[in-house]
């Protein structure tokens, strides 16, 4: 399969410079317009300031793209939920129909790996949903992390998920879960979850060495680096958990299922918190972009 990369990305890959993939579902389904576009463009700018090359990923007219133009990013943001959210299972239909598709974490990893991009920065990953013991709703992101050779830098996973079960699946799939300067799994809006990561990394170079060890040994699959939200933007745990509980209750009452769950919950949480959660969400992505690019720089040194 052909993946379209732009000139800047192709050149950086050939020269073993740090290229950082970014997902498009966070733009179309994760945030409202126009903050989604502003955030996506600012994240690209932060990556450049730190000496990396950003590559926003998605599917455009049936073409897999690793490195969108600002105009394409704007289009993803404007069309929002009008663009289908594309996880691994959806890729063939979108390619065959020559349509647009917003890449989830799973799909972004697939396209990044095909282009030869090792690093991918985002906000939060999908995981095991609460109640998965009856619904079987487990994000394809976890399967992808188990199989595909991409390092994902995120702020942990939202408490809309069952975090202990998410960690169990990651263990089963053989995914190292590293904490950047923390031994506790960050829970997206908050720095803490009372769950331990596999290993605390103290520095960018330590993280880079672990990724290199996995690649040199030929162990296929991803590496997950969890980076806590900066203290000044972190939310009160009890308050945000109450919001999450009520959002999940409304989702169940409305009978929302499957791929609609995560976008519904993200929008509901932003609505209930009056945009406060959105501000935290934006700031943690900025922070991940900075940390992810620094780790990538160490990796390519
Ligand atoms: N979690 C977030 N923000 C997001 C998502 C998850 O905090 O925007 C998006 C990502 O694209 C992720 C997807 O890959 O939702 C997971 O959806 P699902 O649970 O349907 O696999
Ligand atoms: Mn799901």
XYZ file of C-alpha atoms and ligand atoms in Angstrom:
323
model
C 0.000 0.000 0.000
C 1.221 3.446 -0.866
C 1.346 6.068 1.834
C 1.638 9.720 0.841
C 4.298 11.571 2.797
C 5.172 15.197 2.122
C 8.640 16.357 1.086
C 9.637 17.487 4.572
C 8.646 14.146 6.115
C 10.338 12.088 3.385
C 13.556 14.065 3.751
C 13.553 13.775 7.545
C 12.954 10.004 7.342
C 15.808 9.561 4.863
C 18.106 11.552 7.147
C 16.990 9.708 10.323
C 15.644 12.889 11.856
C 12.786 12.786 14.379
C 9.401 12.598 12.659
C 6.389 12.678 14.966
C 3.058 11.267 13.806
C -0.199 12.836 15.035
C -3.714 11.393 14.807
C -6.729 12.986 13.139
C -9.581 11.470 15.204
C -8.526 13.747 18.055
C -9.197 16.628 15.610
C -12.496 15.448 14.110
C -14.009 13.583 17.064
C -11.992 14.589 20.116
C -12.447 18.352 20.226
C -14.903 20.966 18.913
C -14.172 23.379 16.065
C -12.251 25.701 15.996
C -10.190 24.638 19.049
C -9.459 21.318 17.315
C -7.723 23.018 14.373
C -5.931 25.581 16.559
C -4.650 22.751 18.766
C -3.565 20.567 15.851
C -1.593 23.408 14.258
C -0.064 24.483 17.575
C 1.025 20.889 18.281
C 2.811 20.857 14.922
C 4.485 24.164 15.826
C 5.649 22.817 19.214
C 7.183 19.763 17.531
C 9.075 22.052 15.145
C 10.267 24.321 17.985
C 11.766 21.238 19.614
C 13.527 20.255 16.395
C 11.158 17.591 15.101
C 9.064 17.209 11.961
C 5.299 16.760 12.518
C 3.232 14.404 10.385
C -0.517 14.555 10.907
C -2.049 11.292 9.699
C -5.376 10.505 8.053
C -7.040 9.200 4.913
C -7.916 11.701 2.178
C -9.911 10.640 -0.889
C -8.863 7.056 -0.202
C -5.197 7.925 0.071
C -3.277 7.197 3.279
C -1.521 10.406 4.282
C 1.382 10.814 6.719
C 2.008 14.554 6.783
C -1.086 16.633 5.989
C -1.081 20.224 4.809
C -2.521 22.910 7.130
C -5.486 23.174 4.734
C -6.196 19.456 5.122
C -5.996 19.758 8.915
C -8.473 22.643 8.721
C -10.820 20.457 6.662
C -10.689 17.618 9.216
C -11.520 20.102 11.943
C -14.379 21.761 10.085
C -16.026 18.535 8.921
C -15.594 17.018 12.384
C -18.011 14.162 13.023
C -18.893 14.231 9.311
C -15.649 12.372 8.637
C -15.788 8.694 9.624
C -13.640 7.604 12.546
C -11.357 4.917 11.145
C -9.892 2.130 13.206
C -8.099 -0.914 11.722
C -11.296 -2.686 10.649
C -12.600 0.392 8.783
C -9.517 1.033 6.621
C -10.449 -1.209 3.636
C -13.903 0.366 3.191
C -12.516 3.913 3.334
C -9.719 3.116 0.862
C -12.055 1.321 -1.563
C -14.655 4.110 -1.430
C -11.980 6.769 -1.841
C -13.402 8.660 1.118
C -11.924 10.652 3.943
C -11.150 8.950 7.234
C -9.998 10.209 10.624
C -7.297 7.956 12.031
C -7.636 6.604 15.567
C -4.581 5.652 17.580
C -4.683 2.183 15.986
C -4.905 3.490 12.416
C -2.337 6.220 13.010
C 0.091 3.539 14.225
C -0.562 1.431 11.115
C 0.038 4.306 8.688
C 3.010 5.640 10.647
C 4.660 2.212 10.629
C 4.097 1.866 6.879
C 5.839 5.214 6.361
C 8.690 4.259 8.702
C 7.742 6.647 11.516
C 8.625 5.374 15.001
C 7.091 8.129 17.166
C 3.474 9.169 17.640
C 2.179 11.786 20.071
C -1.440 12.041 21.183
C -3.673 12.811 24.184
C -5.163 9.569 25.398
C -5.405 6.033 24.044
C -8.481 3.845 23.821
C -8.678 0.896 26.182
C -10.990 -1.494 27.977
C -14.328 0.211 28.548
C -16.084 -0.035 31.884
C -18.500 -2.953 31.713
C -16.397 -4.706 29.050
C -17.064 -7.992 30.843
C -20.572 -7.830 29.320
C -20.148 -5.515 26.275
C -16.734 -6.815 25.108
C -15.929 -3.172 24.208
C -12.141 -3.128 24.087
C -10.442 -0.593 21.818
C -8.511 -1.864 18.827
C -5.790 0.545 20.003
C -4.638 -2.109 22.480
C -4.321 -4.811 19.832
C -2.333 -2.389 17.659
C 0.004 -1.493 20.507
C 0.629 -5.218 20.843
C 1.564 -5.687 17.191
C 2.791 -2.534 15.492
C 6.252 -1.026 15.854
C 5.420 2.503 16.956
C 6.061 4.327 20.226
C 3.018 6.213 21.514
C 3.412 9.148 23.895
C 0.174 9.977 25.709
C -1.175 11.238 29.047
C -2.399 7.786 30.048
C -6.029 6.862 29.555
C -9.202 8.576 30.664
C -11.134 7.218 33.591
C -14.025 6.686 31.122
C -12.149 3.397 30.763
C -11.524 0.589 33.205
C -7.872 1.408 33.853
C -6.875 -1.762 35.754
C -8.318 -3.953 32.973
C -6.603 -1.769 30.343
C -3.250 -2.384 32.042
C -3.965 -6.122 32.183
C -4.583 -6.277 28.429
C -1.450 -4.243 27.725
C 0.499 -6.747 29.790
C -1.068 -9.659 27.895
C -0.162 -8.022 24.573
C 3.411 -7.463 25.745
C 3.378 -3.683 25.686
C 5.851 -1.924 27.980
C 3.991 0.853 29.819
C 6.529 3.463 30.864
C 5.852 6.408 33.144
C 7.725 9.572 32.259
C 9.186 10.672 35.593
C 6.365 8.890 37.413
C 5.758 5.389 38.699
C 2.001 5.884 38.665
C -0.187 5.568 35.569
C -1.512 9.050 34.752
C -5.272 9.195 34.173
C -5.356 11.914 31.498
C -7.078 14.778 33.395
C -5.229 13.845 36.565
C -1.642 12.876 37.267
C -2.545 9.897 39.399
C -4.591 6.698 39.280
C -3.168 4.609 42.139
C -2.033 2.112 39.485
C 1.625 1.381 38.852
C 3.277 1.610 35.457
C 5.770 -1.125 34.514
C 8.746 1.159 34.771
C 9.475 4.770 35.608
C 11.830 6.492 33.166
C 13.771 9.411 34.567
C 15.023 10.949 31.336
C 14.474 11.265 27.594
C 17.569 9.197 26.951
C 16.413 6.374 29.229
C 13.138 6.162 27.292
C 15.026 6.213 23.976
C 17.318 3.366 25.148
C 14.325 1.179 26.033
C 12.736 1.737 22.618
C 16.047 1.008 20.926
C 16.469 -2.199 22.949
C 13.036 -3.413 21.853
C 13.764 -2.651 18.182
C 17.297 -4.064 18.173
C 16.103 -7.279 19.774
C 13.407 -7.540 17.110
C 10.467 -7.623 19.506
C 7.510 -6.473 17.452
C 4.925 -4.163 18.957
C 4.579 -0.732 20.441
C 5.944 1.056 23.459
C 3.587 3.203 25.514
C 5.018 6.235 27.258
C 2.633 7.858 29.698
C 3.340 11.468 30.573
C 1.304 13.142 33.326
C -0.617 16.330 32.610
C 1.283 19.387 33.969
C 0.302 20.105 37.574
C -1.190 23.543 36.788
C -3.687 22.074 34.305
C -4.579 18.879 36.170
C -8.159 18.588 37.384
C -9.616 17.653 40.741
C -9.924 13.852 40.695
C -13.249 13.615 42.588
C -14.863 16.343 40.491
C -13.809 14.919 37.123
C -14.723 11.373 38.151
C -18.228 12.532 39.106
C -18.531 14.155 35.669
C -17.321 10.974 33.971
C -19.806 8.860 35.942
C -22.724 11.038 34.897
C -21.559 11.079 31.261
C -21.386 7.263 31.251
C -24.861 7.062 32.829
C -26.293 9.285 30.085
C -24.506 7.244 27.412
C -26.054 4.024 28.746
C -29.514 5.598 28.993
C -29.261 6.773 25.389
C -28.119 3.311 24.286
C -24.924 4.633 22.706
C -22.586 1.789 21.776
C -19.414 0.830 19.954
C -17.323 3.432 18.180
C -19.708 6.248 19.189
C -18.903 5.798 22.903
C -15.583 7.614 23.106
C -16.616 10.688 21.026
C -19.893 10.962 22.984
C -18.121 10.841 26.343
C -15.440 13.364 25.307
C -18.052 15.878 24.132
C -20.263 15.308 27.185
C -17.399 15.802 29.616
C -16.374 19.044 27.879
C -20.000 20.207 27.982
C -20.516 19.448 31.694
C -17.224 21.058 32.724
C -17.966 24.151 30.638
C -14.855 23.722 28.532
C -12.514 23.280 31.517
C -11.747 19.689 30.570
C -11.091 20.825 27.004
C -8.445 23.270 28.197
C -6.746 20.489 30.198
C -6.985 18.193 27.187
C -5.304 20.771 24.951
C -2.510 21.498 27.425
C -1.642 17.859 27.995
C -1.318 17.289 24.244
C 1.104 20.257 24.029
C 3.130 18.771 26.854
C 3.193 15.345 25.187
C 4.379 16.926 21.931
C 7.358 18.513 23.702
C 8.315 15.370 25.634
C 7.753 13.062 22.653
C 9.967 15.150 20.388
C 12.746 15.260 22.991
C 12.641 11.454 23.324
C 12.683 11.074 19.529
C 15.735 13.370 19.327
C 17.585 11.159 21.801
C 16.573 8.082 19.817
C 18.060 9.433 16.564
C 21.220 10.859 18.161
N -9.241 9.093 24.061
C -9.127 10.419 24.227
N -9.279 11.240 23.155
C -9.522 10.753 21.895
C -9.634 9.335 21.733
C -9.478 8.548 22.830
O -8.896 10.858 25.331
O -9.675 11.542 20.948
C -9.849 8.772 20.351
C -8.520 8.251 19.784
O -8.514 8.445 18.386
C -8.586 6.770 20.083
C -10.053 6.493 19.896
O -7.786 5.969 19.240
O -10.710 7.634 20.440
C -10.494 5.229 20.581
O -11.776 4.929 20.173
P -12.363 3.461 20.441
O -12.503 3.358 21.935
O -13.676 3.453 19.719
O -11.375 2.493 19.877
Mn -14.901 0.285 21.184
